[in-house]
């Protein structure tokens, strides 16, 4: 994963609260191999009416929103299921940043792990950004280094979860990072196995079955 | 002298290997994988990495498994592939699998405790948000995404920022017909679906102390629906009694050593919590959700909210949208709302105690609407059959099926039709969770049974008169 610091792109408003990960990508699409792309599954069911046609009044269906890469929503975005596919769907649809007053914890971690910025703003700032997007998508920009973002004429600061900025900017992969700590992990494991051997379930299951 | 510590502090501190910036690298004692973990196995395959601790990793087939005709090949090719891929991945890495044909198969958060794999003091992870369930044993349990699952597979560790400890005390006593599900929905409706975000919740108070392990599991399961990173209950005699003799629990001398270690886990009396909320058990009524978030929960005796009476326009709009989706009218009583179907199942409410409670309402009665009862595990199913509960459900007219996630998430094809209204013992009433256009009301097992009997959302308490739960 390559890191990034600044991004300029089209911003679109999704003035909804509680857009959970079941809405971001309904469960039935999750057996699809990622190579096929998850962009078409993004918000699949709430973008469409009962007959399956794209709803004209849904902001992301506005043809002016084509190519949008910054999404602004209301509180509790990405709550619910741990499905990382929710982040895949946003990324594959072209989004680089999601802006909201609060995020589901697991979604937030998944987003950062995939290079998608979950930028937290206050309720009032989110409303100001949504107001700037009320008439349709406008140009926006994000700067992770400065911790600021702009939508049209409105500029606001944002906050990130601990460790997220570093990871987004460097495009770090945790597995490589962690393998540097292999010695400490090994020592921790050995001490645990010595002091609490019963934490290894194989041994006791074997004994129970013996 | 060291500063007084909470249960959470003790658990967390015991798992820190090292720290970097705001994050700690934690040792993982138990890792559960399921069909949905295929992305993560793909990631380690790409790098050619082995699984670091196959002996601490367990596979469970639950999310996609069919609940009917388990003796036949799975007809849907995608679903069959998901189940097969899990078998292949676990076999390749030497991971024990509770697969489709295993008598111990079931929902991951039911199987872990049942097998004695989830122990006090452990850190339990799974690529599933309801991993918070395992905290019922006085453990750290939380859900992770696919990238983190790959990391745990490769290193048996996880990087996490330390959440703040929060306590929810439930004092007094619960009224008859009121249980852990109602307690959970009560606090979530009070604090909001993101109310405990960034926090590790410890449940305490006389009501929680008096809860069985099954009830504690239900309570901790729903922590995530209030936005908490995890939920937990301090281990005590109830915990130890549940674990003793479980297949993977320590035995012999190891059991005694383990109990000594576990007995030191409860928090120090004067340890500080970042936040605290207190509920009075006597004030909690059977609860039903009316909207599309678990925070949209009200006592069954209440009336539906009215957007016209809201001063905040954003909130009014949200209520209106939720009522529209749910096909409900503002201001009407919740009691008496007709349902099309009931579902009794999921990692929230499908343990043996839940099935007994539902059966107590249904015994000798007929369901007015169709419904599905899917036990939390194949062992729960066997036990229920031994107790004759399956006969109660069948004679009432409900379908008694095999164990899996089933209609909680519908990945196996157990779905509601668009517009159908379901009284469901599950954990999420999100739009479309039980199928496109499906309308879900979260309820306890007795409330689901009462909905079956009357064909409406209704107060289970009168139907429980003279019957033990
Ligand atoms: S029963 Fe539902 S909530 Fe529980 S693990 Fe399965 S899908 Fe997740």
GROMACS .gro file of N, CA, C and O in nm, chain A residues 53-168:
model
  464
   53UNK      N    1  -3.410   0.025  -0.945
   53UNK     CA    2  -3.361   0.138  -1.024
   53UNK      C    3  -3.292   0.239  -0.933
   53UNK      O    4  -3.332   0.256  -0.817
   54UNK      N    5  -3.187   0.303  -0.984
   54UNK     CA    6  -3.116   0.404  -0.905
   54UNK      C    7  -3.210   0.519  -0.872
   54UNK      O    8  -3.279   0.571  -0.959
   55UNK      N    9  -3.213   0.557  -0.744
   55UNK     CA   10  -3.302   0.665  -0.700
   55UNK      C   11  -3.243   0.800  -0.738
   55UNK      O   12  -3.129   0.830  -0.707
   56UNK      N   13  -3.325   0.880  -0.804
   56UNK     CA   14  -3.279   1.012  -0.849
   56UNK      C   15  -3.243   1.104  -0.735
   56UNK      O   16  -3.159   1.194  -0.749
   57UNK      N   17  -3.307   1.084  -0.617
   57UNK     CA   18  -3.285   1.176  -0.506
   57UNK      C   19  -3.169   1.134  -0.417
   57UNK      O   20  -3.145   1.196  -0.314
   58UNK      N   21  -3.095   1.029  -0.453
   58UNK     CA   22  -2.983   0.987  -0.369
   58UNK      C   23  -2.856   1.060  -0.414
   58UNK      O   24  -2.820   1.054  -0.532
   59UNK      N   25  -2.788   1.129  -0.321
   59UNK     CA   26  -2.679   1.219  -0.361
   59UNK      C   27  -2.572   1.153  -0.448
   59UNK      O   28  -2.521   1.216  -0.541
   60UNK      N   29  -2.538   1.026  -0.417
   60UNK     CA   30  -2.430   0.964  -0.494
   60UNK      C   31  -2.473   0.925  -0.636
   60UNK      O   32  -2.389   0.892  -0.719
   61UNK      N   33  -2.604   0.931  -0.660
   61UNK     CA   34  -2.652   0.897  -0.794
   61UNK      C   35  -2.655   1.019  -0.887
   61UNK      O   36  -2.678   1.004  -1.007
   62UNK      N   37  -2.632   1.136  -0.833
   62UNK     CA   38  -2.626   1.259  -0.912
   62UNK      C   39  -2.508   1.247  -1.009
   62UNK      O   40  -2.396   1.215  -0.968
   63UNK      N   41  -2.532   1.269  -1.137
   63UNK     CA   42  -2.423   1.249  -1.235
   63UNK      C   43  -2.307   1.344  -1.206
   63UNK      O   44  -2.193   1.315  -1.239
   64UNK      N   45  -2.336   1.456  -1.140
   64UNK     CA   46  -2.227   1.549  -1.105
   64UNK      C   47  -2.134   1.489  -0.999
   64UNK      O   48  -2.027   1.542  -0.974
   65UNK      N   49  -2.181   1.381  -0.932
   65UNK     CA   50  -2.098   1.318  -0.828
   65UNK      C   51  -2.005   1.212  -0.885
   65UNK      O   52  -1.927   1.151  -0.811
   66UNK      N   53  -2.011   1.191  -1.017
   66UNK     CA   54  -1.921   1.092  -1.078
   66UNK      C   55  -1.776   1.131  -1.050
   66UNK      O   56  -1.739   1.247  -1.070
   67UNK      N   57  -1.699   1.037  -1.007
   67UNK     CA   58  -1.558   1.065  -0.980
   67UNK      C   59  -1.533   1.127  -0.845
   67UNK      O   60  -1.420   1.165  -0.814
   68UNK      N   61  -1.637   1.140  -0.760
   68UNK     CA   62  -1.617   1.198  -0.627
   68UNK      C   63  -1.521   1.111  -0.546
   68UNK      O   64  -1.520   0.988  -0.562
   69UNK      N   65  -1.441   1.176  -0.460
   69UNK     CA   66  -1.343   1.100  -0.382
   69UNK      C   67  -1.344   1.138  -0.234
   69UNK      O   68  -1.268   1.082  -0.155
   70UNK      N   69  -1.427   1.236  -0.196
   70UNK     CA   70  -1.438   1.276  -0.056
   70UNK      C   71  -1.586   1.269  -0.019
   70UNK      O   72  -1.669   1.331  -0.086
   71UNK      N   73  -1.615   1.194   0.086
   71UNK     CA   74  -1.755   1.175   0.125
   71UNK      C   75  -1.777   1.236   0.263
   71UNK      O   76  -1.701   1.209   0.356
   72UNK      N   77  -1.882   1.319   0.277
   72UNK     CA   78  -1.913   1.380   0.406
   72UNK      C   79  -2.047   1.325   0.455
   72UNK      O   80  -2.146   1.329   0.382
   73UNK      N   81  -2.047   1.273   0.579
   73UNK     CA   82  -2.170   1.215   0.632
   73UNK      C   83  -2.192   1.259   0.776
   73UNK      O   84  -2.112   1.335   0.832
   74UNK      N   85  -2.300   1.211   0.835
   74UNK     CA   86  -2.330   1.245   0.974
   74UNK      C   87  -2.276   1.139   1.070
   74UNK      O   88  -2.206   1.048   1.029
   75UNK      N   89  -2.315   1.147   1.197
   75UNK     CA   90  -2.253   1.069   1.303
   75UNK      C   91  -2.267   0.916   1.288
   75UNK      O   92  -2.359   0.870   1.222
   76UNK      N   93  -2.177   0.846   1.351
   76UNK     CA   94  -2.177   0.700   1.357
   76UNK      C   95  -2.171   0.637   1.218
   76UNK      O   96  -2.246   0.547   1.185
   77UNK      N   97  -2.075   0.681   1.138
   77UNK     CA   98  -2.053   0.625   1.005
   77UNK      C   99  -1.972   0.496   1.021
   77UNK      O  100  -1.872   0.490   1.092
   78UNK      N  101  -2.018   0.389   0.953
   78UNK     CA  102  -1.941   0.264   0.954
   78UNK      C  103  -1.952   0.185   1.083
   78UNK      O  104  -1.866   0.106   1.115
   79UNK      N  105  -2.059   0.205   1.156
   79UNK     CA  106  -2.082   0.122   1.274
   79UNK      C  107  -2.124  -0.018   1.231
   79UNK      O  108  -2.154  -0.042   1.114
   80UNK      N  109  -2.125  -0.110   1.328
   80UNK     CA  110  -2.177  -0.243   1.301
   80UNK      C  111  -2.071  -0.344   1.263
   80UNK      O  112  -1.963  -0.346   1.319
   81UNK      N  113  -2.105  -0.426   1.166
   81UNK     CA  114  -2.024  -0.540   1.124
   81UNK      C  115  -1.879  -0.500   1.096
   81UNK      O  116  -1.851  -0.393   1.045
   82UNK      N  117  -1.788  -0.595   1.125
   82UNK     CA  118  -1.644  -0.570   1.108
   82UNK      C  119  -1.601  -0.582   0.962
   82UNK      O  120  -1.482  -0.567   0.933
   83UNK      N  121  -1.693  -0.609   0.872
   83UNK     CA  122  -1.657  -0.638   0.733
   83UNK      C  123  -1.566  -0.531   0.672
   83UNK      O  124  -1.605  -0.418   0.651
   84UNK      N  125  -1.445  -0.572   0.640
   84UNK     CA  126  -1.350  -0.480   0.576
   84UNK      C  127  -1.397  -0.446   0.435
   84UNK      O  128  -1.356  -0.346   0.376
   85UNK      N  129  -1.486  -0.529   0.383
   85UNK     CA  130  -1.542  -0.506   0.250
   85UNK      C  131  -1.609  -0.369   0.240
   85UNK      O  132  -1.621  -0.313   0.132
   86UNK      N  133  -1.650  -0.312   0.354
   86UNK     CA  134  -1.710  -0.178   0.351
   86UNK      C  135  -1.605  -0.076   0.306
   86UNK      O  136  -1.635   0.015   0.227
   87UNK      N  137  -1.484  -0.092   0.356
   87UNK     CA  138  -1.375  -0.003   0.312
   87UNK      C  139  -1.338  -0.033   0.167
   87UNK      O  140  -1.314   0.061   0.088
   88UNK      N  141  -1.337  -0.160   0.128
   88UNK     CA  142  -1.307  -0.195  -0.011
   88UNK      C  143  -1.407  -0.129  -0.107
   88UNK      O  144  -1.371  -0.080  -0.213
   89UNK      N  145  -1.535  -0.132  -0.068
   89UNK     CA  146  -1.639  -0.077  -0.156
   89UNK      C  147  -1.616   0.073  -0.176
   89UNK      O  148  -1.626   0.125  -0.288
   90UNK      N  149  -1.584   0.144  -0.069
   90UNK     CA  150  -1.557   0.288  -0.081
   90UNK      C  151  -1.434   0.313  -0.168
   90UNK      O  152  -1.436   0.397  -0.259
   91UNK      N  153  -1.328   0.239  -0.140
   91UNK     CA  154  -1.204   0.258  -0.216
   91UNK      C  155  -1.222   0.225  -0.364
   91UNK      O  156  -1.180   0.300  -0.452
   92UNK      N  157  -1.287   0.111  -0.389
   92UNK     CA  158  -1.304   0.069  -0.527
   92UNK      C  159  -1.397   0.163  -0.604
   92UNK      O  160  -1.392   0.171  -0.726
   93UNK      N  161  -1.482   0.235  -0.530
   93UNK     CA  162  -1.568   0.335  -0.594
   93UNK      C  163  -1.494   0.468  -0.610
   93UNK      O  164  -1.550   0.565  -0.662
   94UNK      N  165  -1.370   0.475  -0.563
   94UNK     CA  166  -1.289   0.594  -0.588
   94UNK      C  167  -1.270   0.687  -0.469
   94UNK      O  168  -1.208   0.792  -0.481
   95UNK      N  169  -1.324   0.651  -0.352
   95UNK     CA  170  -1.312   0.741  -0.237
   95UNK      C  171  -1.176   0.728  -0.170
   95UNK      O  172  -1.122   0.619  -0.159
   96UNK      N  173  -1.125   0.844  -0.126
   96UNK     CA  174  -0.999   0.846  -0.052
   96UNK      C  175  -1.019   0.891   0.091
   96UNK      O  176  -0.936   0.867   0.177
   97UNK      N  177  -1.130   0.963   0.115
   97UNK     CA  178  -1.154   1.017   0.249
   97UNK      C  179  -1.303   1.014   0.280
   97UNK      O  180  -1.387   1.039   0.193
   98UNK      N  181  -1.334   0.980   0.406
   98UNK     CA  182  -1.470   0.989   0.456
   98UNK      C  183  -1.467   1.083   0.576
   98UNK      O  184  -1.379   1.069   0.663
   99UNK      N  185  -1.559   1.177   0.581
   99UNK     CA  186  -1.560   1.278   0.685
   99UNK      C  187  -1.690   1.265   0.764
   99UNK      O  188  -1.798   1.264   0.704
  100UNK      N  189  -1.680   1.254   0.897
  100UNK     CA  190  -1.801   1.240   0.980
  100UNK      C  191  -1.767   1.275   1.124
  100UNK      O  192  -1.651   1.272   1.163
  101UNK      N  193  -1.870   1.304   1.205
  101UNK     CA  194  -1.844   1.335   1.346
  101UNK      C  195  -1.804   1.212   1.429
  101UNK      O  196  -1.739   1.227   1.531
  102UNK      N  197  -1.842   1.092   1.389
  102UNK     CA  198  -1.795   0.972   1.459
  102UNK      C  199  -1.801   0.853   1.366
  102UNK      O  200  -1.883   0.848   1.273
  103UNK      N  201  -1.711   0.758   1.393
  103UNK     CA  202  -1.702   0.636   1.311
  103UNK      C  203  -1.710   0.513   1.399
  103UNK      O  204  -1.670   0.517   1.516
  104UNK      N  205  -1.757   0.404   1.343
  104UNK     CA  206  -1.745   0.275   1.412
  104UNK      C  207  -1.596   0.245   1.427
  104UNK      O  208  -1.519   0.267   1.333
  105UNK      N  209  -1.557   0.196   1.544
  105UNK     CA  210  -1.415   0.172   1.572
  105UNK      C  211  -1.350   0.077   1.472
  105UNK      O  212  -1.238   0.100   1.427
  106UNK      N  213  -1.419  -0.031   1.443
  106UNK     CA  214  -1.356  -0.134   1.359
  106UNK      C  215  -1.344  -0.082   1.216
  106UNK      O  216  -1.241  -0.097   1.150
  107UNK      N  217  -1.450  -0.013   1.169
  107UNK     CA  218  -1.445   0.045   1.035
  107UNK      C  219  -1.327   0.141   1.023
  107UNK      O  220  -1.254   0.142   0.924
  108UNK      N  221  -1.311   0.224   1.127
  108UNK     CA  222  -1.205   0.323   1.126
  108UNK      C  223  -1.068   0.257   1.108
  108UNK      O  224  -0.986   0.301   1.029
  109UNK      N  225  -1.047   0.146   1.182
  109UNK     CA  226  -0.921   0.073   1.169
  109UNK      C  227  -0.906   0.012   1.031
  109UNK      O  228  -0.799   0.019   0.969
  110UNK      N  229  -1.014  -0.046   0.980
  110UNK     CA  230  -1.009  -0.108   0.848
  110UNK      C  231  -0.978  -0.005   0.740
  110UNK      O  232  -0.903  -0.031   0.647
  111UNK      N  233  -1.039   0.114   0.753
  111UNK     CA  234  -1.018   0.220   0.654
  111UNK      C  235  -0.869   0.255   0.650
  111UNK      O  236  -0.807   0.254   0.543
  112UNK      N  237  -0.812   0.283   0.766
  112UNK     CA  238  -0.672   0.323   0.772
  112UNK      C  239  -0.582   0.212   0.716
  112UNK      O  240  -0.487   0.239   0.643
  113UNK      N  241  -0.614   0.088   0.747
  113UNK     CA  242  -0.534  -0.024   0.697
  113UNK      C  243  -0.536  -0.035   0.545
  113UNK      O  244  -0.454  -0.104   0.487
  114UNK      N  245  -0.633   0.031   0.483
  114UNK     CA  246  -0.643   0.024   0.338
  114UNK      C  247  -0.618   0.159   0.270
  114UNK      O  248  -0.646   0.175   0.151
  115UNK      N  249  -0.570   0.256   0.346
  115UNK     CA  250  -0.536   0.384   0.287
  115UNK      C  251  -0.652   0.480   0.269
  115UNK      O  252  -0.641   0.580   0.198
  116UNK      N  253  -0.765   0.449   0.332
  116UNK     CA  254  -0.882   0.537   0.325
  116UNK      C  255  -0.883   0.622   0.453
  116UNK      O  256  -0.875   0.568   0.564
  117UNK      N  257  -0.893   0.753   0.437
  117UNK     CA  258  -0.886   0.844   0.552
  117UNK      C  259  -1.022   0.858   0.620
  117UNK      O  260  -1.117   0.904   0.557
  118UNK      N  261  -1.034   0.820   0.749
  118UNK     CA  262  -1.158   0.847   0.822
  118UNK      C  263  -1.137   0.974   0.906
  118UNK      O  264  -1.084   0.968   1.016
  119UNK      N  265  -1.179   1.088   0.854
  119UNK     CA  266  -1.151   1.217   0.918
  119UNK      C  267  -1.267   1.257   1.008
  119UNK      O  268  -1.381   1.266   0.964
  120UNK      N  269  -1.234   1.276   1.138
  120UNK     CA  270  -1.338   1.311   1.234
  120UNK      C  271  -1.345   1.462   1.251
  120UNK      O  272  -1.243   1.528   1.270
  121UNK      N  273  -1.465   1.516   1.241
  121UNK     CA  274  -1.489   1.659   1.261
  121UNK      C  275  -1.599   1.673   1.366
  121UNK      O  276  -1.661   1.573   1.405
  122UNK      N  277  -1.625   1.794   1.413
  122UNK     CA  278  -1.733   1.811   1.510
  122UNK      C  279  -1.867   1.805   1.436
  122UNK      O  280  -1.873   1.817   1.313
  123UNK      N  281  -1.974   1.791   1.514
  123UNK     CA  282  -2.109   1.790   1.454
  123UNK      C  283  -2.131   1.920   1.375
  123UNK      O  284  -2.182   1.919   1.263
  124UNK      N  285  -2.092   2.032   1.436
  124UNK     CA  286  -2.115   2.163   1.372
  124UNK      C  287  -2.035   2.174   1.242
  124UNK      O  288  -2.085   2.224   1.141
  125UNK      N  289  -1.911   2.123   1.245
  125UNK     CA  290  -1.829   2.129   1.123
  125UNK      C  291  -1.887   2.040   1.014
  125UNK      O  292  -1.890   2.077   0.896
  126UNK      N  293  -1.936   1.923   1.054
  126UNK     CA  294  -1.997   1.834   0.956
  126UNK      C  295  -2.119   1.903   0.892
  126UNK      O  296  -2.139   1.896   0.770
  127UNK      N  297  -2.197   1.971   0.975
  127UNK     CA  298  -2.315   2.041   0.921
  127UNK      C  299  -2.273   2.153   0.826
  127UNK      O  300  -2.336   2.175   0.723
  128UNK      N  301  -2.164   2.223   0.860
  128UNK     CA  302  -2.116   2.330   0.773
  128UNK      C  303  -2.069   2.273   0.639
  128UNK      O  304  -2.097   2.329   0.532
  129UNK      N  305  -2.001   2.160   0.644
  129UNK     CA  306  -1.955   2.096   0.520
  129UNK      C  307  -2.074   2.048   0.438
  129UNK      O  308  -2.077   2.064   0.315
  130UNK      N  309  -2.171   1.988   0.508
  130UNK     CA  310  -2.290   1.938   0.436
  130UNK      C  311  -2.367   2.054   0.374
  130UNK      O  312  -2.421   2.041   0.263
  131UNK      N  313  -2.368   2.169   0.443
  131UNK     CA  314  -2.437   2.286   0.387
  131UNK      C  315  -2.368   2.330   0.259
  131UNK      O  316  -2.433   2.367   0.160
  132UNK      N  317  -2.234   2.322   0.259
  132UNK     CA  318  -2.159   2.361   0.139
  132UNK      C  319  -2.183   2.264   0.023
  132UNK      O  320  -2.159   2.297  -0.093
  133UNK      N  321  -2.233   2.144   0.057
  133UNK     CA  322  -2.258   2.042  -0.045
  133UNK      C  323  -2.406   2.026  -0.077
  133UNK      O  324  -2.444   1.940  -0.158
  134UNK      N  325  -2.488   2.110  -0.014
  134UNK     CA  326  -2.633   2.092  -0.027
  134UNK      C  327  -2.680   2.105  -0.171
  134UNK      O  328  -2.772   2.036  -0.215
  135UNK      N  329  -2.615   2.192  -0.248
  135UNK     CA  330  -2.660   2.213  -0.386
  135UNK      C  331  -2.594   2.117  -0.483
  135UNK      O  332  -2.623   2.118  -0.602
  136UNK      N  333  -2.504   2.032  -0.432
  136UNK     CA  334  -2.437   1.936  -0.519
  136UNK      C  335  -2.289   1.930  -0.488
  136UNK      O  336  -2.239   2.008  -0.407
  137UNK      N  337  -2.219   1.835  -0.552
  137UNK     CA  338  -2.077   1.816  -0.525
  137UNK      C  339  -1.995   1.941  -0.559
  137UNK      O  340  -2.029   2.013  -0.654
  138UNK      N  341  -1.891   1.965  -0.481
  138UNK     CA  342  -1.798   2.074  -0.510
  138UNK      C  343  -1.655   2.024  -0.488
  138UNK      O  344  -1.634   1.918  -0.429
  139UNK      N  345  -1.559   2.104  -0.531
  139UNK     CA  346  -1.420   2.066  -0.517
  139UNK      C  347  -1.379   2.065  -0.370
  139UNK      O  348  -1.424   2.148  -0.293
  140UNK      N  349  -1.293   1.971  -0.334
  140UNK     CA  350  -1.246   1.962  -0.196
  140UNK      C  351  -1.099   1.926  -0.193
  140UNK      O  352  -1.040   1.894  -0.297
  141UNK      N  353  -1.043   1.932  -0.073
  141UNK     CA  354  -0.902   1.896  -0.057
  141UNK      C  355  -0.879   1.848   0.085
  141UNK      O  356  -0.948   1.889   0.177
  142UNK      N  357  -0.781   1.758   0.098
  142UNK     CA  358  -0.748   1.702   0.229
  142UNK      C  359  -0.597   1.710   0.248
  142UNK      O  360  -0.522   1.685   0.154
  143UNK      N  361  -0.555   1.747   0.369
  143UNK     CA  362  -0.413   1.750   0.400
  143UNK      C  363  -0.391   1.677   0.533
  143UNK      O  364  -0.424   1.729   0.639
  144UNK      N  365  -0.338   1.557   0.525
  144UNK     CA  366  -0.321   1.477   0.647
  144UNK      C  367  -0.213   1.538   0.736
  144UNK      O  368  -0.226   1.542   0.859
  145UNK      N  369  -0.107   1.591   0.673
  145UNK     CA  370   0.003   1.650   0.749
  145UNK      C  371  -0.046   1.764   0.837
  145UNK      O  372  -0.010   1.774   0.954
  146UNK      N  373  -0.128   1.851   0.781
  146UNK     CA  374  -0.179   1.965   0.856
  146UNK      C  375  -0.304   1.929   0.937
  146UNK      O  376  -0.345   2.007   1.022
  147UNK      N  377  -0.368   1.821   0.901
  147UNK     CA  378  -0.492   1.784   0.969
  147UNK      C  379  -0.606   1.879   0.934
  147UNK      O  380  -0.686   1.915   1.021
  148UNK      N  381  -0.613   1.920   0.810
  148UNK     CA  382  -0.722   2.010   0.767
  148UNK      C  383  -0.784   1.957   0.640
  148UNK      O  384  -0.721   1.884   0.562
  149UNK      N  385  -0.909   1.997   0.619
  149UNK     CA  386  -0.974   1.964   0.493
  149UNK      C  387  -1.062   2.081   0.450
  149UNK      O  388  -1.103   2.164   0.532
  150UNK      N  389  -1.087   2.085   0.321
  150UNK     CA  390  -1.164   2.195   0.264
  150UNK      C  391  -1.270   2.138   0.171
  150UNK      O  392  -1.244   2.043   0.096
  151UNK      N  393  -1.389   2.194   0.181
  151UNK     CA  394  -1.497   2.160   0.089
  151UNK      C  395  -1.554   2.291   0.039
  151UNK      O  396  -1.607   2.370   0.118
  152UNK      N  397  -1.537   2.319  -0.090
  152UNK     CA  398  -1.578   2.451  -0.141
  152UNK      C  399  -1.503   2.559  -0.066
  152UNK      O  400  -1.380   2.559  -0.061
  153UNK      N  401  -1.580   2.647  -0.001
  153UNK     CA  402  -1.518   2.760   0.071
  153UNK      C  403  -1.495   2.727   0.219
  153UNK      O  404  -1.442   2.809   0.292
  154UNK      N  405  -1.542   2.612   0.263
  154UNK     CA  406  -1.537   2.580   0.406
  154UNK      C  407  -1.413   2.497   0.439
  154UNK      O  408  -1.394   2.389   0.383
  155UNK      N  409  -1.331   2.550   0.529
  155UNK     CA  410  -1.213   2.475   0.573
  155UNK      C  411  -1.228   2.440   0.720
  155UNK      O  412  -1.268   2.525   0.800
  156UNK      N  413  -1.197   2.317   0.755
  156UNK     CA  414  -1.209   2.274   0.895
  156UNK      C  415  -1.090   2.184   0.931
  156UNK      O  416  -1.032   2.119   0.845
  157UNK      N  417  -1.055   2.182   1.060
  157UNK     CA  418  -0.955   2.084   1.105
  157UNK      C  419  -1.021   1.948   1.123
  157UNK      O  420  -1.144   1.941   1.137
  158UNK      N  421  -0.942   1.842   1.122
  158UNK     CA  422  -0.999   1.711   1.153
  158UNK      C  423  -0.905   1.634   1.245
  158UNK      O  424  -0.787   1.668   1.255
  159UNK      N  425  -0.960   1.533   1.313
  159UNK     CA  426  -0.876   1.449   1.397
  159UNK      C  427  -0.882   1.305   1.346
  159UNK      O  428  -0.975   1.266   1.275
  160UNK      N  429  -0.781   1.229   1.386
  160UNK     CA  430  -0.771   1.089   1.344
  160UNK      C  431  -0.750   1.000   1.465
  160UNK      O  432  -0.707   1.048   1.570
  161UNK      N  433  -0.778   0.875   1.450
  161UNK     CA  434  -0.751   0.778   1.557
  161UNK      C  435  -0.600   0.773   1.581
  161UNK      O  436  -0.522   0.802   1.491
  162UNK      N  437  -0.558   0.732   1.703
  162UNK     CA  438  -0.415   0.723   1.734
  162UNK      C  439  -0.339   0.639   1.632
  162UNK      O  440  -0.385   0.532   1.593
  163UNK      N  441  -0.227   0.692   1.587
  163UNK     CA  442  -0.141   0.616   1.496
  163UNK      C  443  -0.185   0.617   1.351
  163UNK      O  444  -0.112   0.572   1.263
  164UNK      N  445  -0.305   0.671   1.323
  164UNK     CA  446  -0.359   0.661   1.187
  164UNK      C  447  -0.284   0.749   1.087
  164UNK      O  448  -0.258   0.708   0.974
  165UNK      N  449  -0.248   0.873   1.129
  165UNK     CA  450  -0.184   0.965   1.035
  165UNK      C  451  -0.053   0.906   0.983
  165UNK      O  452  -0.029   0.900   0.862
  166UNK      N  453   0.031   0.859   1.077
  166UNK     CA  454   0.158   0.798   1.042
  166UNK      C  455   0.141   0.688   0.938
  166UNK      O  456   0.214   0.678   0.841
  167UNK      N  457   0.042   0.605   0.967
  167UNK     CA  458   0.022   0.488   0.884
  167UNK      C  459  -0.026   0.525   0.744
  167UNK      O  460   0.020   0.471   0.644
  168UNK      N  461  -0.119   0.624   0.737
  168UNK     CA  462  -0.170   0.667   0.607
  168UNK      C  463  -0.060   0.732   0.525
  168UNK      O  464  -0.046   0.706   0.405
   0.00000   0.00000   0.00000
